[in-house]
Coordinates of C-alpha atoms and ligand atoms in Angstrom, one line a residue:
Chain F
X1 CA -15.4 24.4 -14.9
X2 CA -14.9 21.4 -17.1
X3 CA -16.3 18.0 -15.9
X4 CA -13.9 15.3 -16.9
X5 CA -15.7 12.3 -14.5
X6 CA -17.2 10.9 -18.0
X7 CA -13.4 9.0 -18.3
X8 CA -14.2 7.3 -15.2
X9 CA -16.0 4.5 -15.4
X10 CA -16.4 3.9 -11.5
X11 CA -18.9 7.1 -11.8
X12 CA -21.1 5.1 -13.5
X13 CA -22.1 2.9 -10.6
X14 CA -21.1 5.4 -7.8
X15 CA -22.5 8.3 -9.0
X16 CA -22.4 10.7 -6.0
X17 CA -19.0 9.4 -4.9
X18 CA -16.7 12.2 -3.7
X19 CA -13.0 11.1 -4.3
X20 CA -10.9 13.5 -2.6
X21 CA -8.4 10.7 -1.8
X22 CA -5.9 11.1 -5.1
X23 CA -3.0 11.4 -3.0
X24 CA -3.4 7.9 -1.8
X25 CA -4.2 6.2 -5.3
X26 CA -5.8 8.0 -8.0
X27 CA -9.1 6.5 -9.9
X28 CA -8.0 5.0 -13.3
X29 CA -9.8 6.1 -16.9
X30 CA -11.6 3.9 -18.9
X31 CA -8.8 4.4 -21.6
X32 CA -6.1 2.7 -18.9
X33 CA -8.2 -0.4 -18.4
X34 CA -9.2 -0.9 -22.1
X35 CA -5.4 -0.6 -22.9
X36 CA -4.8 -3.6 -20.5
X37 CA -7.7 -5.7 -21.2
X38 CA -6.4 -5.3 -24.7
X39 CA -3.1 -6.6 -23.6
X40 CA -4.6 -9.5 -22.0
X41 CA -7.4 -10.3 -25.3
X42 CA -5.3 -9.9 -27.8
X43 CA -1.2 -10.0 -27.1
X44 CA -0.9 -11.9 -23.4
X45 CA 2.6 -13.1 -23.9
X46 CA 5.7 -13.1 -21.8
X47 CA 7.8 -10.5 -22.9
X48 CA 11.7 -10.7 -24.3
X49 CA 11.4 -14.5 -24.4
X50 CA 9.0 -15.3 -27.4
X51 CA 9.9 -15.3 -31.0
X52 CA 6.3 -15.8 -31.8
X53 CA 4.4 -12.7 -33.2
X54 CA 2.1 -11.9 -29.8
X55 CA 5.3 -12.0 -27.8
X56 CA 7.2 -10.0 -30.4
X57 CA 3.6 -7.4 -29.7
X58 CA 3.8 -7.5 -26.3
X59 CA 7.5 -6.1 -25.7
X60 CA 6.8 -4.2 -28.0
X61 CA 4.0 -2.1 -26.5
X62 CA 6.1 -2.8 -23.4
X63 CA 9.3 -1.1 -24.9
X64 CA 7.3 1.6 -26.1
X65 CA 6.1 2.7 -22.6
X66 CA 9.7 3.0 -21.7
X67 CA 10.5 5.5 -24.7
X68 CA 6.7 6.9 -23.6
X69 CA 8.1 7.8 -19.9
X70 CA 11.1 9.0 -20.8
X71 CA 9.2 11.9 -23.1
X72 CA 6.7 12.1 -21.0
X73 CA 9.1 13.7 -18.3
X74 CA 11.7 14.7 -20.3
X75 CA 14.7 12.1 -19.3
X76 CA 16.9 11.7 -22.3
X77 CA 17.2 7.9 -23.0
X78 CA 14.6 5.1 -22.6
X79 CA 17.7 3.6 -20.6
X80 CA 17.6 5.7 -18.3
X81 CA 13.6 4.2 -17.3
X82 CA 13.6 1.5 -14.6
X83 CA 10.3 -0.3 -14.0
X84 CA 9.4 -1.3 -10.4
X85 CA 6.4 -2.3 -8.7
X86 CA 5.9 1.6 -7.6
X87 CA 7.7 4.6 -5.6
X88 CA 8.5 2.6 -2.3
X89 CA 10.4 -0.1 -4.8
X90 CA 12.0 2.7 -6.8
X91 CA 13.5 3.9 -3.9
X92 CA 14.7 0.9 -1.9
X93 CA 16.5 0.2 -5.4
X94 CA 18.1 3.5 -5.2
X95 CA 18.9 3.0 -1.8
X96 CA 20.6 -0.8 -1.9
X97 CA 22.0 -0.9 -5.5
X98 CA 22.9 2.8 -5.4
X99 CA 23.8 4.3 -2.5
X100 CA 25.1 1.3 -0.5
X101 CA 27.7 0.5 -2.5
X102 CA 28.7 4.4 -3.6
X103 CA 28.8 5.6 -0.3
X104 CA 31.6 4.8 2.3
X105 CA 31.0 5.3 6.2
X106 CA 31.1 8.7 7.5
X107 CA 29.0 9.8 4.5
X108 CA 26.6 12.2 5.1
X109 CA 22.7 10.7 4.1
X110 CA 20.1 13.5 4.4
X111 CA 16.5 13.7 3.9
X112 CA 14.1 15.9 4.9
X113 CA 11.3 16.0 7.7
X114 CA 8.7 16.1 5.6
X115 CA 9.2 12.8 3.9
X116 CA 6.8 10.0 3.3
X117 CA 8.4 7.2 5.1
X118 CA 9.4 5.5 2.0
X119 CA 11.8 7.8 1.0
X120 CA 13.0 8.2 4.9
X121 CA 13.2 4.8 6.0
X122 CA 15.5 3.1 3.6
X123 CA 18.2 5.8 3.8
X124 CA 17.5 6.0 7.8
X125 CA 17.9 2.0 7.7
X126 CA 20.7 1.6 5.4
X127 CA 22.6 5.0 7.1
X128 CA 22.4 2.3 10.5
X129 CA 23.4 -0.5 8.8
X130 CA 26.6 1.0 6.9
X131 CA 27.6 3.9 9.5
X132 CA 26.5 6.4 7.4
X133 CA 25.7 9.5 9.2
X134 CA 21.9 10.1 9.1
X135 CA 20.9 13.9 8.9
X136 CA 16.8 14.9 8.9
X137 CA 16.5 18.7 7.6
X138 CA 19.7 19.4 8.3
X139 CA 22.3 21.8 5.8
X140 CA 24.3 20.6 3.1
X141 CA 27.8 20.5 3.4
X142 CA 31.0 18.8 1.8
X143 CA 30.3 15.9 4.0
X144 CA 26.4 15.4 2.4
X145 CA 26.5 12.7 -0.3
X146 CA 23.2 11.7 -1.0
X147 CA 19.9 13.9 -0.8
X148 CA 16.9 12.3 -0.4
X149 CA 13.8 14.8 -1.1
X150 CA 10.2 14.9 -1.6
X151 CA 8.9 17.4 -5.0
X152 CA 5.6 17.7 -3.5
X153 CA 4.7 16.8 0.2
X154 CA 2.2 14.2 0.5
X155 CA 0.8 16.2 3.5
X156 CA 1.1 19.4 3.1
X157 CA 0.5 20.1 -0.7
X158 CA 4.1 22.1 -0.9
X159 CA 5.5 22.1 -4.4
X160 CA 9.8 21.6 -3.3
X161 CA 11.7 24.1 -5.6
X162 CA 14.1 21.2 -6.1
X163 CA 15.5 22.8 -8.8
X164 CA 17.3 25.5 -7.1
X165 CA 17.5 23.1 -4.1
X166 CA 20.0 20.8 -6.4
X167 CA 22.1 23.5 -7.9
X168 CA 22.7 24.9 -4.9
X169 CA 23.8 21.4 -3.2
X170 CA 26.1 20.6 -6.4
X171 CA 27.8 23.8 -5.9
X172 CA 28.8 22.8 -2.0
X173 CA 28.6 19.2 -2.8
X174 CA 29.8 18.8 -6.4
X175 CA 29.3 14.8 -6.4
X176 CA 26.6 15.0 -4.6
X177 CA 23.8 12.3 -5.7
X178 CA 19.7 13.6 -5.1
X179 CA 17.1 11.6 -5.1
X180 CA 13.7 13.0 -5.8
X181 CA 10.6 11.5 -4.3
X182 CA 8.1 12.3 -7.4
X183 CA 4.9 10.2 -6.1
X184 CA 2.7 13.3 -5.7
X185 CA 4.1 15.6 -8.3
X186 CA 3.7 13.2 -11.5
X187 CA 0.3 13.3 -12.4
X188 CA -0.4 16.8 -11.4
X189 CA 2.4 19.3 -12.7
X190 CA 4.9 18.9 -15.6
X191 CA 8.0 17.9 -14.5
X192 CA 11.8 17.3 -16.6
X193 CA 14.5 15.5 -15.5
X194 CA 17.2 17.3 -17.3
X195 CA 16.0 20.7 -16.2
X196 CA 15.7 19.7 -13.0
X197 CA 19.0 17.5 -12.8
X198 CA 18.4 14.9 -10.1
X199 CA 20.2 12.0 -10.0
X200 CA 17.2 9.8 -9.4
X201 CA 13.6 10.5 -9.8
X202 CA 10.8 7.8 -8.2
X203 CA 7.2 7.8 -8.7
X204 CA 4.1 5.3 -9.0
X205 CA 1.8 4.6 -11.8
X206 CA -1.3 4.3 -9.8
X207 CA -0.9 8.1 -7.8
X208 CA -1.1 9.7 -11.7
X209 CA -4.4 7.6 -13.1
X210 CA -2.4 4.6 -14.0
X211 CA -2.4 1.1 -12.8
X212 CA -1.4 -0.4 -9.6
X213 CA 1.5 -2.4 -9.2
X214 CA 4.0 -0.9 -11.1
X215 CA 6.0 2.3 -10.5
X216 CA 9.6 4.2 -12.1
X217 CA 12.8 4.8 -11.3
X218 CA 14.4 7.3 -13.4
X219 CA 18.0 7.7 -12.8
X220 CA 21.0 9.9 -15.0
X221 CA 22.6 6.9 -17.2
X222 CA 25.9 7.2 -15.2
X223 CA 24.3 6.7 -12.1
X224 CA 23.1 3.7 -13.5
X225 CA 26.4 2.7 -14.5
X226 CA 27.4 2.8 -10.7
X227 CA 24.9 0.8 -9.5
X228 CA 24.5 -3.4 -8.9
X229 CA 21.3 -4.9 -9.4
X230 CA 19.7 -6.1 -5.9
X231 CA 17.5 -8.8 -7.1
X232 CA 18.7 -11.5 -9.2
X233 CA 17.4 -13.7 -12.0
X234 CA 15.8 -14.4 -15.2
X235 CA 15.7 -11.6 -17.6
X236 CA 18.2 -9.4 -15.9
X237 CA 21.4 -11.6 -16.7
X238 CA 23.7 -11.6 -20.4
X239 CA 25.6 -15.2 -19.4
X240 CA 25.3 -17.5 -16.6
X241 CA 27.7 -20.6 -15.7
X242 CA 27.9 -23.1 -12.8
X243 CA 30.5 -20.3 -11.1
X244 CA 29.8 -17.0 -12.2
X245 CA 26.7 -14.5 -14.0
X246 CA 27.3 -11.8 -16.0
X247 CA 24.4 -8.7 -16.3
X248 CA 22.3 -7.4 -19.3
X249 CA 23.4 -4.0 -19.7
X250 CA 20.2 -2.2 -20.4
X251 CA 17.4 -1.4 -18.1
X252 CA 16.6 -5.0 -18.1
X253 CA 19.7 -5.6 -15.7
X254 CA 17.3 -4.1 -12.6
X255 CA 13.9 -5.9 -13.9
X256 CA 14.8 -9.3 -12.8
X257 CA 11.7 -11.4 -13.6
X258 CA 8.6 -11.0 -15.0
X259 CA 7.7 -7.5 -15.0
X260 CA 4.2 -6.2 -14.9
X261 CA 3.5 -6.2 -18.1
X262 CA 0.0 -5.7 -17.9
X263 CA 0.7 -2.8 -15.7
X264 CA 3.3 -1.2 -17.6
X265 CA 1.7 -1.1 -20.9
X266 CA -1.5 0.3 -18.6
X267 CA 1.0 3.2 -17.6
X268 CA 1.8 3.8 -21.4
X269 CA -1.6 4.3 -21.6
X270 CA -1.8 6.4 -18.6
X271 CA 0.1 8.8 -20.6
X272 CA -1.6 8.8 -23.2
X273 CA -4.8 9.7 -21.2
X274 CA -2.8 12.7 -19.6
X275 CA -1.5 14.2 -23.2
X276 CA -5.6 13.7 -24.1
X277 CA -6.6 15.5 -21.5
X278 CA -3.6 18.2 -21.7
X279 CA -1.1 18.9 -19.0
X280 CA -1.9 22.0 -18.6
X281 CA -5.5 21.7 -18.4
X282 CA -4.7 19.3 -15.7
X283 CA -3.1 22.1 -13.9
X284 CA -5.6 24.5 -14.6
X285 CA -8.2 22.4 -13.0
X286 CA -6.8 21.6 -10.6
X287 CA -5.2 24.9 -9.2
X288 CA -9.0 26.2 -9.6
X289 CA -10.2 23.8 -7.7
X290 CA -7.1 24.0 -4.8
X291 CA -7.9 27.9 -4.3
X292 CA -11.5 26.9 -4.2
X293 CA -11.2 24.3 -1.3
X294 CA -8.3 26.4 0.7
X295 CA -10.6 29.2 0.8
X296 CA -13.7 27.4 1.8
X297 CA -11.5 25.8 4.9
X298 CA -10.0 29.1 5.9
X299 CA -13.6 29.9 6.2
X300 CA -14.4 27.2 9.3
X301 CA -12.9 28.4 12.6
X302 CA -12.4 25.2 14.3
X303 CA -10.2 24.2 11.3
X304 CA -6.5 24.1 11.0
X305 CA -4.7 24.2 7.9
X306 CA -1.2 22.4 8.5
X307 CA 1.5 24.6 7.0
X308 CA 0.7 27.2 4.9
X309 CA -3.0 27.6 4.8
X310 CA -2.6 29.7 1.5
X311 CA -3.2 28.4 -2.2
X312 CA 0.3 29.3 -4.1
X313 CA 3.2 27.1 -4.1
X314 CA 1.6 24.2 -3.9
X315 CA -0.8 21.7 -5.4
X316 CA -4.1 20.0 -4.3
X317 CA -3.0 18.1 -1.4
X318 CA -4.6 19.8 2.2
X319 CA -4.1 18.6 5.6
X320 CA -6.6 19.8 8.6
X321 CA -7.2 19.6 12.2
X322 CA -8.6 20.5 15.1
X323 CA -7.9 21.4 18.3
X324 CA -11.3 22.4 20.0
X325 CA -12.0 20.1 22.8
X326 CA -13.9 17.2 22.4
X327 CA -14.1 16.7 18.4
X328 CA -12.7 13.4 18.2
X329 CA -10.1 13.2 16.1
X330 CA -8.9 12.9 12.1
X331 CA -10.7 9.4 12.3
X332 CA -14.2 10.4 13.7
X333 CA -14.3 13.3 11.2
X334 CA -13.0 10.9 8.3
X335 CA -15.9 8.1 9.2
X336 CA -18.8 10.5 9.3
X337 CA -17.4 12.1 6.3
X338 CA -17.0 8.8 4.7
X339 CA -20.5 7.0 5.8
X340 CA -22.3 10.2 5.3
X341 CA -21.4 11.5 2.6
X342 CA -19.4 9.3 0.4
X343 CA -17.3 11.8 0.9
X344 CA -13.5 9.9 0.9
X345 CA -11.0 11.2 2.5
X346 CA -7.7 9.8 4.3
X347 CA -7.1 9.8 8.1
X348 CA -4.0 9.7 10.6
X349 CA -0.6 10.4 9.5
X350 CA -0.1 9.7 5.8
X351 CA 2.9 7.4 6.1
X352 CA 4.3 10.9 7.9
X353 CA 5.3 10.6 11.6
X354 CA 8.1 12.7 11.6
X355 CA 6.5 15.5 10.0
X356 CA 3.1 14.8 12.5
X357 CA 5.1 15.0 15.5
X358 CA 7.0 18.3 14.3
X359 CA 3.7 20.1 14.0
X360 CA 3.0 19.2 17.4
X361 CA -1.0 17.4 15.6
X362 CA 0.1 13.3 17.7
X363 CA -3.5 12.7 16.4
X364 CA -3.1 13.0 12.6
X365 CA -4.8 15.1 10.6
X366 CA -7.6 14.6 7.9
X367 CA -5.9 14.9 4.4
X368 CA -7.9 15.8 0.8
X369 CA -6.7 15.6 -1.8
X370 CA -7.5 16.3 -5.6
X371 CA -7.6 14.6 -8.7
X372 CA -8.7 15.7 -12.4
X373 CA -12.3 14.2 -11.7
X374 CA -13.4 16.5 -8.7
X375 CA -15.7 19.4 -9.0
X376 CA -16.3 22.4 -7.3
X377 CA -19.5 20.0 -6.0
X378 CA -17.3 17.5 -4.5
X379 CA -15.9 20.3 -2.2
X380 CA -19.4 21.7 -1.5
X381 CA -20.1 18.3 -0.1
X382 CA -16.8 18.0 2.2
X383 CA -17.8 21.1 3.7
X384 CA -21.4 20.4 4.3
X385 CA -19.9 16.7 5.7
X386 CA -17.5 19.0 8.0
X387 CA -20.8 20.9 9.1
X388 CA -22.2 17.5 10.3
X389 CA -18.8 16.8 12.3
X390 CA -19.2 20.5 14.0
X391 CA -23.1 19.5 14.7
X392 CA -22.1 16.1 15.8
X393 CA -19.2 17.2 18.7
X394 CA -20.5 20.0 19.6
X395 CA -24.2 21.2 18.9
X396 CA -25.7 18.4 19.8
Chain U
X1 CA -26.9 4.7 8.5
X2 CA -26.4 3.7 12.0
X3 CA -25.9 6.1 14.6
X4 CA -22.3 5.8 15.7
X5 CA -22.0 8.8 17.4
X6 CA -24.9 8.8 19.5
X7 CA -25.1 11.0 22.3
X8 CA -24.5 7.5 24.7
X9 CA -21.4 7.4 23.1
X10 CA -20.2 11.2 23.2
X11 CA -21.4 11.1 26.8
X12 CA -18.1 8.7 27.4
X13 CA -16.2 10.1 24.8
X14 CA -16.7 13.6 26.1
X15 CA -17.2 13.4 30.0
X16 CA -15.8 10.1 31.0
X17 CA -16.6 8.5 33.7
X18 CA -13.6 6.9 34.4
X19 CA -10.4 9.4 33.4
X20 CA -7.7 9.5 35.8
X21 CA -5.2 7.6 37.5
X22 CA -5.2 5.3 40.8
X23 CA -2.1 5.2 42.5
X24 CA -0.4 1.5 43.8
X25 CA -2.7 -0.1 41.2
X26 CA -1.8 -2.6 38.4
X27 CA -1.5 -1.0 35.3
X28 CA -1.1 -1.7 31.3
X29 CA -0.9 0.4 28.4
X30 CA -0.8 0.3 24.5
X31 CA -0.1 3.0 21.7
X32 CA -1.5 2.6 18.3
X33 CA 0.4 4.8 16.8
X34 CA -0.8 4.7 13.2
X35 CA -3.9 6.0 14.6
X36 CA -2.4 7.9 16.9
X37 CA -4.2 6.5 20.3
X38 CA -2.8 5.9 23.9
X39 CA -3.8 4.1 26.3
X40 CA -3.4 3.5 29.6
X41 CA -5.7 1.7 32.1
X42 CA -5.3 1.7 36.3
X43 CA -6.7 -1.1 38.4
X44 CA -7.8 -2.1 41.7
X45 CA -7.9 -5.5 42.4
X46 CA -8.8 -7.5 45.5
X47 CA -9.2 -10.9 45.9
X48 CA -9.5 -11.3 41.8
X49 CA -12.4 -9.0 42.0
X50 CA -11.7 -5.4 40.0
X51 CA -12.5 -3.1 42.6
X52 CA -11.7 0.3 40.8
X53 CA -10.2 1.2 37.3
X54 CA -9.4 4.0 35.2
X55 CA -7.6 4.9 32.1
X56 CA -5.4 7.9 30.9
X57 CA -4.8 8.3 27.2
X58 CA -6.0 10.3 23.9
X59 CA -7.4 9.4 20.7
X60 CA -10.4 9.1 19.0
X61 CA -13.9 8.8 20.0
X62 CA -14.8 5.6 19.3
X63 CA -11.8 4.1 21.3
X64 CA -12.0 6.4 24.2
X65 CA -16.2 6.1 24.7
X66 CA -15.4 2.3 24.4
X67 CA -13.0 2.2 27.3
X68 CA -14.8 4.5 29.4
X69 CA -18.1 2.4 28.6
X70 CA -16.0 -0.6 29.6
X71 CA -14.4 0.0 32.6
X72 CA -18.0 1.0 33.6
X73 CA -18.7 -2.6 32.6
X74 CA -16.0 -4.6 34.7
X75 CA -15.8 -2.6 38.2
X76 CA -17.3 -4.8 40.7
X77 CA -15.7 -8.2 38.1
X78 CA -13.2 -10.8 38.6
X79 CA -10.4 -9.7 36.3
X80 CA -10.2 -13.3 35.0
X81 CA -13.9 -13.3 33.8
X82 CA -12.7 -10.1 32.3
X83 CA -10.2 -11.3 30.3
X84 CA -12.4 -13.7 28.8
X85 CA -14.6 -11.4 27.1
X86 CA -14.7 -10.2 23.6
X87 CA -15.0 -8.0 20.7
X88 CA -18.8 -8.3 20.0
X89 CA -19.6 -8.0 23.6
X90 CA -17.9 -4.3 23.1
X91 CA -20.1 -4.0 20.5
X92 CA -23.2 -4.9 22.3
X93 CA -22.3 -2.6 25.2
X94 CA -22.2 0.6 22.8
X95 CA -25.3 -0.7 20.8
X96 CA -23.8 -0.3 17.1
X97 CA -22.2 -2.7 14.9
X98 CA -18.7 -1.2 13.6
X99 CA -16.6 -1.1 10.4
X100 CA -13.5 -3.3 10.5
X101 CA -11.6 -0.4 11.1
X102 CA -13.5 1.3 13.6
X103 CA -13.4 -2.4 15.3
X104 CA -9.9 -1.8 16.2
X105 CA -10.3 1.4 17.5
X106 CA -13.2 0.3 20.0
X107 CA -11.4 -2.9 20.9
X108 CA -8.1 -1.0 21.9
X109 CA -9.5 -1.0 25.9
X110 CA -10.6 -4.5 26.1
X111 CA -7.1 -5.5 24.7
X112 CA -5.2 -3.3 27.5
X113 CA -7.3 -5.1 29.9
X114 CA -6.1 -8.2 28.9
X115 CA -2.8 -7.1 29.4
X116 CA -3.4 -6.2 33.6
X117 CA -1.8 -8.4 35.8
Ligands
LIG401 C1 5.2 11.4 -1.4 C2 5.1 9.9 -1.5 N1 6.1 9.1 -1.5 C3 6.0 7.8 -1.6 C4 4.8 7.1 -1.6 C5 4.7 5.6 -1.7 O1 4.2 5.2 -2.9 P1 3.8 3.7 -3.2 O2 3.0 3.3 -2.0 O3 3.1 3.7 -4.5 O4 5.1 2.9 -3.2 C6 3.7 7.9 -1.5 C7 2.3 7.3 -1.5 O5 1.8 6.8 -0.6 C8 3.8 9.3 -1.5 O6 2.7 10.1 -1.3

């Protein structure tokens, strides 16, 4: 199995650090921070404003990591790219500029239980706020205008087949819009918006090895052209006068402000690391490495999977619990794991409740989850840290 | 590396002294729901002086040795003393020094406390 840690620089001063926290933010490669600290050396310019050469540079490069995304997961125009600050943004944005002023009361909003509570909040919040009917895992109908949906649970590793999911919801609900939650699927599986066909797709630059602050909206350029910007300013506008604005009609209309540009030309880079690397080496890796840690847990008794304790279908993100007496809970087994073992791992509900409380597991689970620099070594040393939590509770 | 769980603390954690409920007494509660711990603490007071207490609740087992440790602590106290104590003297009852974010986790019985009456 191929060891890919050497792109990581925080290796080099943690050297027996066991990430298996990629769900939550990945670590970034070298190549990502280089591309920024060239950004900041050499170009460090406001963008779309300058008519000097390191401005003209900057959009540039910025420009480019729009056409960049748009290849990268197969959208057909750059237009079609929205920056935001990250998946939670994306999808507030689809929410207030989208679906607030498409929808009429009576709609039918539905999401599903096993959303993170970004993409179930803001349509549960804005369903109370307009009188649009709020459905959780319910069944399409005529009535169900918007479809809010996860492509890979953040807790339970399930890869959605939203593919067939939308086509069969257009053929019930032909106007239907779906909005697709890609925070976890991104950096780990190939993914293309027009094979897929969702109206709007949302993800975050720092869960696929790219920078923090700064995440997409992808959305079908007619969706776009139904939609009113929900934060105003410089940058986003064609004319303004003492009475009345009117709004630049690319992209730019939702980026009011100064982006990140720093960020986004990190994400371009981000991309670039990923083609190095290979997509499908990426999934290679990581499926090896999935089957590898579901069959080590399967192996401990005291362990619960949550969901579907099996390796196909889904992708490197595994939730467990227990429910022997006296074992503490998701944090105790996270902290010894943690000041043990460097072994880092997340604890609780994953920004989750609704799907927690369905499962019947109040106390949260402990979630791993993989990234391209793990090893077969970094799960050998979450199960000799899960050992230690058996030996702690129980065999003392 | 500290010993956190020490067998002091899975002594509380895992045959508290103090679980159960005391009916007629005053009684406060808290959730923390993000990491999923409950909390609910009975007490006995007469003439300002905590007489008996005990707590109903799950979570994990820094927060439920803590409280367990703590109403071992402040039976036989006035309730206004009580009030008046604070995180580190937590700390110094379960003889380790904790992470921030264990801190809140072993503090969640001293802050119900506050809450009686
Ligand atoms: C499935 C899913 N959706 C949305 C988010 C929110 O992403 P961000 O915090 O980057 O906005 C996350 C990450 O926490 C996630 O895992």
């Amino acid at each position: 199995m191929k060891n890919y840690k050497k792109y990581f620089l925080i290796f080099d001063k943690n050297a027996d650090l066991h990430y298996l926290d990629s769900g939550a933010t990945t670590l970034k490669p070298k190549m990502v921070l280089e591309k920024m600290m060239e950004y900041y050396t050499e170009y460090s310019a406001n963008i779309h404003r300058g008519l000097y050469p390191i401005s003209e540079k900057a959009t540039e490069e910025y420009e480019n990591t729009r056409q960049k995304v748009a290849d990268f997961i197969g959208a057909k125009y750059p237009g079609e790219i929205v920056f935001t600050s990250g998946t939670t943004d994306s999808l507030n944005l689809a929410a207030a500029g989208w679906a607030k002023r498409n929808l009429k009361a009576g709609d039918e909003v539905m999401v599903t239980i096993a959303e993170h509570h970004s993409n179930f909040v803001p349509w549960q919040q804005l369903a109370l706020k307009n009188n649009f009917k709020f459905v959780v895992s319910g069944e399409v109908t005529k009535k169900t205008k918007l479809l809010a949906i996860n492509h890979v649970s953040n807790v339970l590793g399930t890869v959605t087949p939203i593919k067939s999911i939308i086509k069969k919801a257009r053929e019930i609900s032909p106007e239907i819009c779906v909005v697709v939650d890609g925070a976890q699927a991104v950096g780990h599986m190939p993914v293309d918006m027009v094979d897929l066909d969702a109206d709007f797709y949302a993800f975050s630059g720092h869960k696929m090895y790219g920078p923090t602050g700064v995440g997409v909206l992808y959305g079908k350029a007619k969706r776009w052209l139904e939609m009113e910007p929900t934060r105003f300013g410089g940058g986003m506008i064609k004319t303004v006068s003492t009475t009345e604005s009117t709004w630049a009609d690319g992209p730019e209309k939702f980026e009011a402000g100064t982006p990140p540009i720093a960020e986004v030309i990190g994400l371009g880079a981000t991309i670039d690391f990923i083609k190095e690397i290979g997509r499908e080496n990426i999934v290679k890796h990581e499926k090896e490495l999935t089957d590898y840690l579901i069959e080590k847990i399967n192996k401990i008794e005291w362990l619960k999977i949550m969901g579907l304790g099996i390796s196909s279908g889904r992708l490197g993100v595994v939730s467990m619990y227990s429910e022997a007496p006296g074992m503490g809970t998701s944090h105790d087994m996270a902290d010894i794991l943690g000041r043990e073992f460097n072994v880092c791992v997340r604890a609780g509900h994953h920004c989750a409740m609704p799907l927690h409380t369905q499962f019947g597991v109040e106390t949260g689970t402990v979630r791993v989850s993989l990234g391209i620099y793990n090893t077969k070594e970094d799960v050998d040393e979450l199960i000799k840290g899960l050992e230690k939590v058996w030996m702690t509770f129980i065999k003392k | 590396m500290d010993d956190l769980y020490k067998e002091i603390i899975l002594e509380h954690y895992q045959n508290p002294d103090h679980m159960g409920k005391i009916e007629g007494a005053i009684e406060a509660g808290e959730a923390n729901m993000t990491c999923g711990d409950s909390l609910k603490i009975y007490a006995k007071v007469e003439n300002g002086v905590i007489i008996d207490a005990k707590f109903e609740g799950g979570g994990c087992a820094i927060s439920m040795a803590a409280v367990d440790m703590l109403l071992d602590n402040v039976i036989g106290k006035k309730l206004t003393e009580v009030k008046k104590m604070s995180g580190v003297e937590i700390e110094k009852m379960m003889g380790v020094e904790l992470t921030p974010s264990r801190k809140k986790c072993a503090y969640l019985g001293l802050e119900v406390l506050k809450k009686l009456g």
